[in-house]
Amino acid sequence: MRWLITGAGGMLGRDLCAVLAAAGETDVVAAGRADLDITDADAVRAAADGADVVVNAAAWTNVDGAETDEQAASAVNGHAVRHLAETAGKRLIQVSTDYVFDGAAAAPYAEEAPRAPINAYGRGKAIGEQAVLSAGGFVVRTAWLYGEHGPNFVRTMLRLAAARDTVDVVDDQVGPPTWSFALAGQIVALARSGARPGVYHGTASGSTSWFGLARAVFEEAGLDPERVRPTTSDRFVRPAPRPAYSVLGHDRWAGTGVAPLPSWRSMLHEAMPVLRP
Ligand SMILES: NC(=O)c1ccc[n+]([C@@H]2O[C@H](COP(=O)([O-])OP(=O)(O)OC[C@H]3O[C@@H](n4cnc5c(N)ncnc54)[C@H](OP(=O)(O)O)[C@@H]3O)[C@@H](O)[C@H]2O)c1
């Protein structure tokens, strides 16, 4: 099977390449941004030619920056994805986000729940999703990703723990902290499974707040979790509004032979050795 990974230099892209290598997949084109700019339609067509699976891990991921340059963000997350979808059709697995939802729900979002993004990044990703589904491809939505090769909430908490007596962390946003390496494994399994195209939710089972995640990090590190104190998002106002509730349902995995991801707490425990500084 020939694989094309776009955005191969990013946090998830690097884990996808590691999972493929560990799985013995040798026919892998790992295209970082310098190798393949996904907004270059001709280059995308040439790169996708002959690939059996295209995983698009490339994205504009600066959520706050998208507010002031929505056109540029949507060029990558929406319009380039539309072209990728027209080129690769059902061979495409597009990585998407909980930010296509407004976060007003009180129960996990189902795969078919209507999109209602509340920020510019989410609007661009929603354009991309719609194009992929119209072209018969796969959309894997994830959320609250952390990993070895990216901005790392765990490392930030450990750094703050070393510098301060107490750490204030927001307790009014709820989501499923998800290890990018585990998600990469699930995406590879999905591609190999023969499952039907459509929307899948690649997020940890269960949920917590950033405060809950920070306490768990302290516990994992053998530190006193009482040093983490709850606060509210209005103390940390940012340009892009965030959904308050980002929990996604996992029903679509039933019958595919691919398991939903395990609980966020067990994944954090497994991930800790590679996340520590
Ligand atoms: N991180 C999260 O919490 C989170 C949550 C939900 C969904 N997601 C989704 O998960 C996917 C992977 O995200 P990530 O966390 O791995 O992000 P990341 O580390 O920022 O990786 C994205 C990669 O895409 C590259 N890129 C940007 N514009 C490009 C272009 N025009 N052509 C080719 N490559 C381009 C970036 O290169 P540069 O670094 O050079 O710009 C970067 O290497 C994305 O679809 C993202 O929307 C992430």
mmCIF file of C-alpha atoms and ligand atoms in Angstrom:
data_model
loop_
_atom_site.group_PDB
_atom_site.id
_atom_site.type_symbol
_atom_site.label_atom_id
_atom_site.label_comp_id
_atom_site.label_asym_id
_atom_site.label_seq_id
_atom_site.Cartn_x
_atom_site.Cartn_y
_atom_site.Cartn_z
ATOM 1 C CA MET A 1 0.000 0.000 0.000
ATOM 2 C CA ARG A 2 1.391 3.412 -0.960
ATOM 3 C CA TRP A 3 0.855 6.191 1.574
ATOM 4 C CA LEU A 4 1.122 9.949 1.168
ATOM 5 C CA ILE A 5 1.300 11.888 4.446
ATOM 6 C CA THR A 6 0.932 15.645 4.058
ATOM 7 C CA GLY A 7 1.975 17.912 6.914
ATOM 8 C CA ALA A 8 4.491 15.194 7.811
ATOM 9 C CA GLY A 9 6.610 17.637 9.819
ATOM 10 C CA GLY A 10 3.796 18.507 12.241
ATOM 11 C CA MET A 11 2.948 16.924 15.598
ATOM 12 C CA LEU A 12 0.485 14.375 14.231
ATOM 13 C CA GLY A 13 2.326 14.014 10.912
ATOM 14 C CA ARG A 14 5.496 12.893 12.658
ATOM 15 C CA ASP A 15 3.604 10.362 14.751
ATOM 16 C CA LEU A 16 1.837 9.027 11.641
ATOM 17 C CA CYS A 17 5.209 8.436 10.007
ATOM 18 C CA ALA A 18 6.521 6.710 13.156
ATOM 19 C CA VAL A 19 3.472 4.435 13.352
ATOM 20 C CA LEU A 20 3.780 3.505 9.667
ATOM 21 C CA ALA A 21 7.477 2.724 10.074
ATOM 22 C CA ALA A 22 6.764 0.575 13.148
ATOM 23 C CA ALA A 23 4.012 -1.219 11.224
ATOM 24 C CA GLY A 24 6.477 -2.126 8.482
ATOM 25 C CA GLU A 25 4.939 0.124 5.820
ATOM 26 C CA THR A 26 7.818 0.985 3.526
ATOM 27 C CA ASP A 27 6.026 2.727 0.672
ATOM 28 C CA VAL A 28 5.447 6.024 2.467
ATOM 29 C CA VAL A 29 5.908 9.510 1.066
ATOM 30 C CA ALA A 30 6.265 11.803 4.083
ATOM 31 C CA ALA A 31 5.710 15.290 2.691
ATOM 32 C CA GLY A 32 6.499 18.174 5.003
ATOM 33 C CA ARG A 33 5.474 21.692 4.093
ATOM 34 C CA ALA A 34 8.729 22.330 2.202
ATOM 35 C CA ASP A 35 8.109 19.212 0.070
ATOM 36 C CA LEU A 36 4.432 19.798 -0.612
ATOM 37 C CA ASP A 37 2.440 22.970 -0.021
ATOM 38 C CA ILE A 38 -1.142 21.722 -0.097
ATOM 39 C CA THR A 39 -2.338 25.034 -1.567
ATOM 40 C CA ASP A 40 -0.326 24.212 -4.726
ATOM 41 C CA ALA A 41 -2.957 22.344 -6.757
ATOM 42 C CA ASP A 42 -0.582 20.985 -9.411
ATOM 43 C CA ALA A 43 1.888 19.711 -6.830
ATOM 44 C CA VAL A 44 -0.944 18.035 -4.885
ATOM 45 C CA ARG A 45 -2.196 16.295 -8.020
ATOM 46 C CA ALA A 46 1.289 14.999 -8.821
ATOM 47 C CA ALA A 47 1.947 13.864 -5.246
ATOM 48 C CA ALA A 48 -1.399 12.071 -4.858
ATOM 49 C CA ASP A 49 -0.993 10.245 -8.151
ATOM 50 C CA GLY A 50 -0.409 6.560 -7.377
ATOM 51 C CA ALA A 51 -1.056 6.855 -3.624
ATOM 52 C CA ASP A 52 -3.532 4.342 -2.189
ATOM 53 C CA VAL A 53 -4.061 6.423 0.960
ATOM 54 C CA VAL A 54 -3.576 10.154 1.448
ATOM 55 C CA VAL A 55 -3.640 11.343 5.060
ATOM 56 C CA ASN A 56 -3.869 15.109 5.283
ATOM 57 C CA ALA A 57 -2.224 16.175 8.536
ATOM 58 C CA ALA A 58 -1.342 19.598 7.109
ATOM 59 C CA ALA A 59 -3.327 22.504 8.485
ATOM 60 C CA TRP A 60 -3.265 26.120 9.566
ATOM 61 C CA THR A 61 -3.362 25.420 13.305
ATOM 62 C CA ASN A 62 -2.892 28.940 14.678
ATOM 63 C CA VAL A 63 -6.433 29.260 16.007
ATOM 64 C CA ASP A 64 -6.066 32.830 17.278
ATOM 65 C CA GLY A 65 -4.155 33.933 14.157
ATOM 66 C CA ALA A 66 -7.026 32.730 11.991
ATOM 67 C CA GLU A 67 -9.267 35.424 13.502
ATOM 68 C CA THR A 68 -7.235 38.190 11.867
ATOM 69 C CA ASP A 69 -6.427 36.290 8.641
ATOM 70 C CA GLU A 70 -9.408 34.040 7.998
ATOM 71 C CA GLN A 71 -8.804 34.076 4.267
ATOM 72 C CA ALA A 72 -5.309 32.623 4.629
ATOM 73 C CA ALA A 73 -6.433 30.071 7.220
ATOM 74 C CA SER A 74 -9.341 28.923 5.063
ATOM 75 C CA ALA A 75 -7.111 28.734 1.994
ATOM 76 C CA VAL A 76 -5.240 25.905 3.774
ATOM 77 C CA ASN A 77 -7.997 24.337 5.896
ATOM 78 C CA GLY A 78 -10.853 24.727 3.428
ATOM 79 C CA HIS A 79 -9.999 25.416 -0.203
ATOM 80 C CA ALA A 80 -6.781 23.369 -0.409
ATOM 81 C CA VAL A 81 -8.626 20.477 1.241
ATOM 82 C CA ARG A 82 -11.393 20.789 -1.354
ATOM 83 C CA HIS A 83 -8.823 20.337 -4.077
ATOM 84 C CA LEU A 84 -7.185 17.424 -2.232
ATOM 85 C CA ALA A 85 -10.618 15.819 -1.939
ATOM 86 C CA GLU A 86 -11.394 16.265 -5.619
ATOM 87 C CA THR A 87 -8.010 14.704 -6.400
ATOM 88 C CA ALA A 88 -7.971 11.804 -3.940
ATOM 89 C CA GLY A 89 -11.717 11.098 -3.345
ATOM 90 C CA LYS A 90 -12.236 8.085 -1.115
ATOM 91 C CA ARG A 91 -8.473 7.606 -0.761
ATOM 92 C CA LEU A 92 -8.328 10.756 1.414
ATOM 93 C CA ILE A 93 -8.361 10.799 5.218
ATOM 94 C CA GLN A 94 -8.779 14.398 6.350
ATOM 95 C CA VAL A 95 -7.952 15.250 9.956
ATOM 96 C CA SER A 96 -10.496 17.656 11.414
ATOM 97 C CA THR A 97 -11.494 19.138 14.718
ATOM 98 C CA ASP A 98 -14.067 19.541 17.487
ATOM 99 C CA TYR A 99 -13.975 23.264 16.589
ATOM 100 C CA VAL A 100 -16.540 22.596 13.851
ATOM 101 C CA PHE A 101 -19.036 22.489 16.760
ATOM 102 C CA ASP A 102 -20.184 25.371 18.954
ATOM 103 C CA GLY A 103 -19.575 23.576 22.245
ATOM 104 C CA ALA A 104 -23.078 24.317 23.545
ATOM 105 C CA ALA A 105 -24.025 20.627 23.845
ATOM 106 C CA ALA A 106 -24.326 18.783 27.148
ATOM 107 C CA ALA A 107 -23.793 15.280 25.722
ATOM 108 C CA PRO A 108 -21.121 13.995 23.306
ATOM 109 C CA TYR A 109 -21.490 15.226 19.706
ATOM 110 C CA ALA A 110 -22.494 12.443 17.337
ATOM 111 C CA GLU A 111 -20.619 12.061 14.054
ATOM 112 C CA GLU A 112 -23.617 13.433 12.135
ATOM 113 C CA ALA A 113 -24.345 16.369 14.463
ATOM 114 C CA PRO A 114 -24.691 19.627 12.513
ATOM 115 C CA ARG A 115 -21.576 21.774 12.281
ATOM 116 C CA ALA A 116 -21.782 25.246 13.872
ATOM 117 C CA PRO A 117 -18.276 26.688 14.229
ATOM 118 C CA ILE A 118 -17.812 29.724 16.487
ATOM 119 C CA ASN A 119 -14.395 30.856 15.241
ATOM 120 C CA ALA A 120 -12.546 31.429 11.965
ATOM 121 C CA TYR A 121 -10.385 28.305 12.280
ATOM 122 C CA GLY A 122 -13.500 26.165 12.747
ATOM 123 C CA ARG A 123 -15.210 27.758 9.746
ATOM 124 C CA GLY A 124 -12.254 26.875 7.511
ATOM 125 C CA LYS A 125 -12.098 23.302 8.805
ATOM 126 C CA ALA A 126 -15.872 22.970 8.220
ATOM 127 C CA ILE A 127 -15.409 23.954 4.553
ATOM 128 C CA GLY A 128 -12.731 21.252 4.286
ATOM 129 C CA GLU A 129 -14.926 18.605 5.917
ATOM 130 C CA GLN A 130 -17.863 19.298 3.636
ATOM 131 C CA ALA A 131 -15.671 19.023 0.542
ATOM 132 C CA VAL A 132 -14.144 15.720 1.690
ATOM 133 C CA LEU A 133 -17.540 14.181 2.442
ATOM 134 C CA SER A 134 -18.936 15.376 -0.904
ATOM 135 C CA ALA A 135 -16.001 13.661 -2.620
ATOM 136 C CA GLY A 136 -16.619 10.393 -0.711
ATOM 137 C CA GLY A 137 -13.586 10.574 1.593
ATOM 138 C CA PHE A 138 -12.912 10.103 5.319
ATOM 139 C CA VAL A 139 -12.982 12.786 8.023
ATOM 140 C CA VAL A 140 -11.352 11.965 11.369
ATOM 141 C CA ARG A 141 -12.190 14.633 13.943
ATOM 142 C CA THR A 142 -9.883 14.952 16.880
ATOM 143 C CA ALA A 143 -9.552 17.369 19.823
ATOM 144 C CA TRP A 144 -7.230 18.471 22.621
ATOM 145 C CA LEU A 145 -4.191 16.805 21.034
ATOM 146 C CA TYR A 146 -0.878 16.622 22.821
ATOM 147 C CA GLY A 147 2.230 14.839 21.653
ATOM 148 C CA GLU A 148 5.946 14.421 21.709
ATOM 149 C CA HIS A 149 6.513 16.698 18.723
ATOM 150 C CA GLY A 150 4.182 19.585 19.434
ATOM 151 C CA PRO A 151 3.064 22.192 21.922
ATOM 152 C CA ASN A 152 2.852 20.111 25.007
ATOM 153 C CA PHE A 153 0.468 20.948 27.862
ATOM 154 C CA VAL A 154 2.142 18.288 29.990
ATOM 155 C CA ARG A 155 5.595 19.840 29.690
ATOM 156 C CA THR A 156 4.132 23.292 30.310
ATOM 157 C CA MET A 157 2.517 22.083 33.551
ATOM 158 C CA LEU A 158 5.737 20.422 34.721
ATOM 159 C CA ARG A 159 7.692 23.590 33.936
ATOM 160 C CA LEU A 160 5.189 25.710 35.876
ATOM 161 C CA ALA A 161 5.273 23.213 38.750
ATOM 162 C CA ALA A 162 9.026 23.732 39.020
ATOM 163 C CA ALA A 163 8.678 27.526 38.980
ATOM 164 C CA ARG A 164 5.588 28.211 41.136
ATOM 165 C CA ASP A 165 3.884 26.961 44.283
ATOM 166 C CA THR A 166 0.446 26.922 42.667
ATOM 167 C CA VAL A 167 -0.812 26.912 39.081
ATOM 168 C CA ASP A 168 -4.205 28.308 37.989
ATOM 169 C CA VAL A 169 -5.854 26.338 35.182
ATOM 170 C CA VAL A 170 -9.262 26.810 33.559
ATOM 171 C CA ASP A 171 -12.005 24.499 34.711
ATOM 172 C CA ASP A 172 -14.841 25.619 32.421
ATOM 173 C CA GLN A 173 -13.750 23.979 29.161
ATOM 174 C CA VAL A 174 -14.352 20.247 28.907
ATOM 175 C CA GLY A 175 -12.797 17.923 26.355
ATOM 176 C CA PRO A 176 -11.043 14.639 25.648
ATOM 177 C CA PRO A 177 -7.246 15.031 26.001
ATOM 178 C CA THR A 178 -5.894 12.847 23.189
ATOM 179 C CA TRP A 179 -2.360 11.546 22.590
ATOM 180 C CA SER A 180 -1.348 12.199 18.982
ATOM 181 C CA PHE A 181 0.598 8.924 18.778
ATOM 182 C CA ALA A 182 -2.503 6.905 19.700
ATOM 183 C CA LEU A 183 -4.560 8.867 17.176
ATOM 184 C CA ALA A 184 -1.948 8.143 14.501
ATOM 185 C CA GLY A 185 -2.295 4.424 15.226
ATOM 186 C CA GLN A 186 -6.061 4.651 14.935
ATOM 187 C CA ILE A 187 -5.881 6.515 11.600
ATOM 188 C CA VAL A 188 -3.531 3.895 10.154
ATOM 189 C CA ALA A 189 -5.834 1.123 11.404
ATOM 190 C CA LEU A 190 -8.826 2.892 9.812
ATOM 191 C CA ALA A 191 -7.056 3.097 6.461
ATOM 192 C CA ARG A 192 -6.272 -0.599 6.584
ATOM 193 C CA SER A 193 -9.705 -1.679 7.834
ATOM 194 C CA GLY A 194 -11.830 -1.410 4.714
ATOM 195 C CA ALA A 195 -14.332 0.663 6.732
ATOM 196 C CA ARG A 196 -16.803 2.842 4.867
ATOM 197 C CA PRO A 197 -15.847 6.487 4.215
ATOM 198 C CA GLY A 198 -17.512 9.157 6.354
ATOM 199 C CA VAL A 199 -16.948 10.889 9.680
ATOM 200 C CA TYR A 200 -15.115 9.178 12.561
ATOM 201 C CA HIS A 201 -14.185 10.654 15.934
ATOM 202 C CA GLY A 202 -10.536 10.127 16.847
ATOM 203 C CA THR A 203 -10.653 11.316 20.449
ATOM 204 C CA ALA A 204 -9.980 9.778 23.838
ATOM 205 C CA SER A 205 -12.875 8.208 25.693
ATOM 206 C CA GLY A 206 -14.156 10.151 28.701
ATOM 207 C CA SER A 207 -13.487 13.810 29.334
ATOM 208 C CA THR A 208 -12.081 16.307 31.768
ATOM 209 C CA SER A 209 -11.310 20.016 31.987
ATOM 210 C CA TRP A 210 -7.861 21.589 31.501
ATOM 211 C CA PHE A 211 -7.822 21.815 35.309
ATOM 212 C CA GLY A 212 -8.528 18.071 35.543
ATOM 213 C CA LEU A 213 -5.795 17.327 33.027
ATOM 214 C CA ALA A 214 -3.306 19.488 34.923
ATOM 215 C CA ARG A 215 -4.087 17.673 38.193
ATOM 216 C CA ALA A 216 -3.576 14.337 36.445
ATOM 217 C CA VAL A 217 -0.194 15.527 35.136
ATOM 218 C CA PHE A 218 0.832 16.474 38.682
ATOM 219 C CA GLU A 219 -0.309 13.051 39.938
ATOM 220 C CA GLU A 220 1.659 11.277 37.191
ATOM 221 C CA ALA A 221 4.755 13.268 38.138
ATOM 222 C CA GLY A 222 4.385 12.427 41.843
ATOM 223 C CA LEU A 223 3.524 16.039 42.706
ATOM 224 C CA ASP A 224 0.687 17.254 44.931
ATOM 225 C CA PRO A 225 -2.362 17.837 42.663
ATOM 226 C CA GLU A 226 -3.770 20.285 45.242
ATOM 227 C CA ARG A 227 -1.193 22.764 43.923
ATOM 228 C CA VAL A 228 -3.392 23.092 40.794
ATOM 229 C CA ARG A 229 -6.236 25.566 41.343
ATOM 230 C CA PRO A 230 -9.366 25.987 39.210
ATOM 231 C CA THR A 231 -10.059 29.229 37.391
ATOM 232 C CA THR A 232 -12.324 30.384 34.557
ATOM 233 C CA SER A 233 -11.634 31.238 30.916
ATOM 234 C CA ASP A 234 -12.645 34.868 31.381
ATOM 235 C CA ARG A 235 -9.281 35.276 33.150
ATOM 236 C CA PHE A 236 -7.469 34.166 29.973
ATOM 237 C CA VAL A 237 -9.330 35.940 27.167
ATOM 238 C CA ARG A 238 -8.006 35.053 23.715
ATOM 239 C CA PRO A 239 -8.886 36.358 20.230
ATOM 240 C CA ALA A 240 -10.747 33.203 19.134
ATOM 241 C CA PRO A 241 -13.654 31.953 21.253
ATOM 242 C CA ARG A 242 -13.263 28.290 22.274
ATOM 243 C CA PRO A 243 -16.103 25.761 22.488
ATOM 244 C CA ALA A 244 -16.883 25.082 26.163
ATOM 245 C CA TYR A 245 -17.750 21.433 25.504
ATOM 246 C CA SER A 246 -15.674 19.395 23.045
ATOM 247 C CA VAL A 247 -16.646 15.816 23.818
ATOM 248 C CA LEU A 248 -17.256 13.676 20.728
ATOM 249 C CA GLY A 249 -19.157 10.371 20.492
ATOM 250 C CA HIS A 250 -17.580 7.224 19.096
ATOM 251 C CA ASP A 251 -20.496 5.170 17.759
ATOM 252 C CA ARG A 252 -19.238 5.099 14.161
ATOM 253 C CA TRP A 253 -16.338 2.779 15.051
ATOM 254 C CA ALA A 254 -18.749 -0.077 15.814
ATOM 255 C CA GLY A 255 -18.415 -2.807 13.225
ATOM 256 C CA THR A 256 -15.275 -1.378 11.612
ATOM 257 C CA GLY A 257 -12.864 -3.641 13.492
ATOM 258 C CA VAL A 258 -11.090 -0.510 14.764
ATOM 259 C CA ALA A 259 -11.463 0.274 18.473
ATOM 260 C CA PRO A 260 -12.335 3.743 19.783
ATOM 261 C CA LEU A 261 -9.402 5.311 21.617
ATOM 262 C CA PRO A 262 -9.077 4.401 25.317
ATOM 263 C CA SER A 263 -9.776 6.705 28.245
ATOM 264 C CA TRP A 264 -7.883 10.003 28.365
ATOM 265 C CA ARG A 265 -6.462 9.068 31.773
ATOM 266 C CA SER A 266 -4.955 5.746 30.674
ATOM 267 C CA MET A 267 -3.556 7.352 27.496
ATOM 268 C CA LEU A 268 -1.902 10.076 29.557
ATOM 269 C CA HIS A 269 -0.285 7.440 31.754
ATOM 270 C CA GLU A 270 1.025 5.611 28.683
ATOM 271 C CA ALA A 271 2.251 8.817 27.059
ATOM 272 C CA MET A 272 4.030 10.295 30.103
ATOM 273 C CA PRO A 273 7.459 8.748 29.445
ATOM 274 C CA VAL A 274 7.760 10.465 26.037
ATOM 275 C CA LEU A 275 6.202 13.740 27.176
ATOM 276 C CA ARG A 276 8.452 14.569 30.101
ATOM 277 C CA PRO A 277 11.180 17.112 29.383
HETATM 278 N N1 LIG B 1 -3.396 20.203 18.012
HETATM 279 C C1 LIG B 1 -4.662 20.054 18.373
HETATM 280 O O1 LIG B 1 -5.027 20.192 19.553
HETATM 281 C C2 LIG B 1 -5.705 19.697 17.330
HETATM 282 C C3 LIG B 1 -7.037 19.604 17.750
HETATM 283 C C4 LIG B 1 -8.008 19.268 16.814
HETATM 284 C C5 LIG B 1 -7.646 19.027 15.511
HETATM 285 N N2 LIG B 1 -6.345 19.140 15.114
HETATM 286 C C6 LIG B 1 -6.023 18.874 13.719
HETATM 287 O O2 LIG B 1 -5.048 17.857 13.685
HETATM 288 C C7 LIG B 1 -4.270 18.000 12.505
HETATM 289 C C8 LIG B 1 -2.794 17.940 12.860
HETATM 290 O O3 LIG B 1 -2.502 19.042 13.685
HETATM 291 P P1 LIG B 1 -1.148 19.153 14.525
HETATM 292 O O4 LIG B 1 -1.566 19.354 15.926
HETATM 293 O O5 LIG B 1 -0.222 18.066 14.145
HETATM 294 O O6 LIG B 1 -0.630 20.551 13.984
HETATM 295 P P2 LIG B 1 0.829 21.072 13.592
HETATM 296 O O7 LIG B 1 1.837 20.462 14.495
HETATM 297 O O8 LIG B 1 0.703 22.553 13.516
HETATM 298 O O9 LIG B 1 1.036 20.473 12.146
HETATM 299 C C9 LIG B 1 0.454 21.024 10.994
HETATM 300 C C10 LIG B 1 1.485 20.972 9.920
HETATM 301 O O10 LIG B 1 0.924 21.490 8.701
HETATM 302 C C11 LIG B 1 1.904 22.280 8.079
HETATM 303 N N3 LIG B 1 1.317 23.203 7.122
HETATM 304 C C12 LIG B 1 0.730 24.406 7.352
HETATM 305 N N4 LIG B 1 0.320 24.951 6.189
HETATM 306 C C13 LIG B 1 0.665 24.069 5.200
HETATM 307 C C14 LIG B 1 0.534 24.069 3.792
HETATM 308 N N5 LIG B 1 -0.045 25.097 3.132
HETATM 309 N N6 LIG B 1 0.996 23.007 3.099
HETATM 310 C C15 LIG B 1 1.587 21.976 3.745
HETATM 311 N N7 LIG B 1 1.755 21.911 5.075
HETATM 312 C C16 LIG B 1 1.296 22.970 5.793
HETATM 313 C C17 LIG B 1 2.609 22.974 9.210
HETATM 314 O O11 LIG B 1 3.852 23.466 8.792
HETATM 315 P P3 LIG B 1 4.470 24.770 9.522
HETATM 316 O O12 LIG B 1 4.715 24.349 10.930
HETATM 317 O O13 LIG B 1 5.704 25.020 8.727
HETATM 318 O O14 LIG B 1 3.435 25.849 9.409
HETATM 319 C C18 LIG B 1 2.731 21.836 10.228
HETATM 320 O O15 LIG B 1 3.899 21.074 9.997
HETATM 321 C C19 LIG B 1 -4.733 19.303 11.855
HETATM 322 O O16 LIG B 1 -5.682 19.004 10.849
HETATM 323 C C20 LIG B 1 -5.427 20.027 12.988
HETATM 324 O O17 LIG B 1 -6.407 20.920 12.492
HETATM 325 C C21 LIG B 1 -5.364 19.461 16.006
#
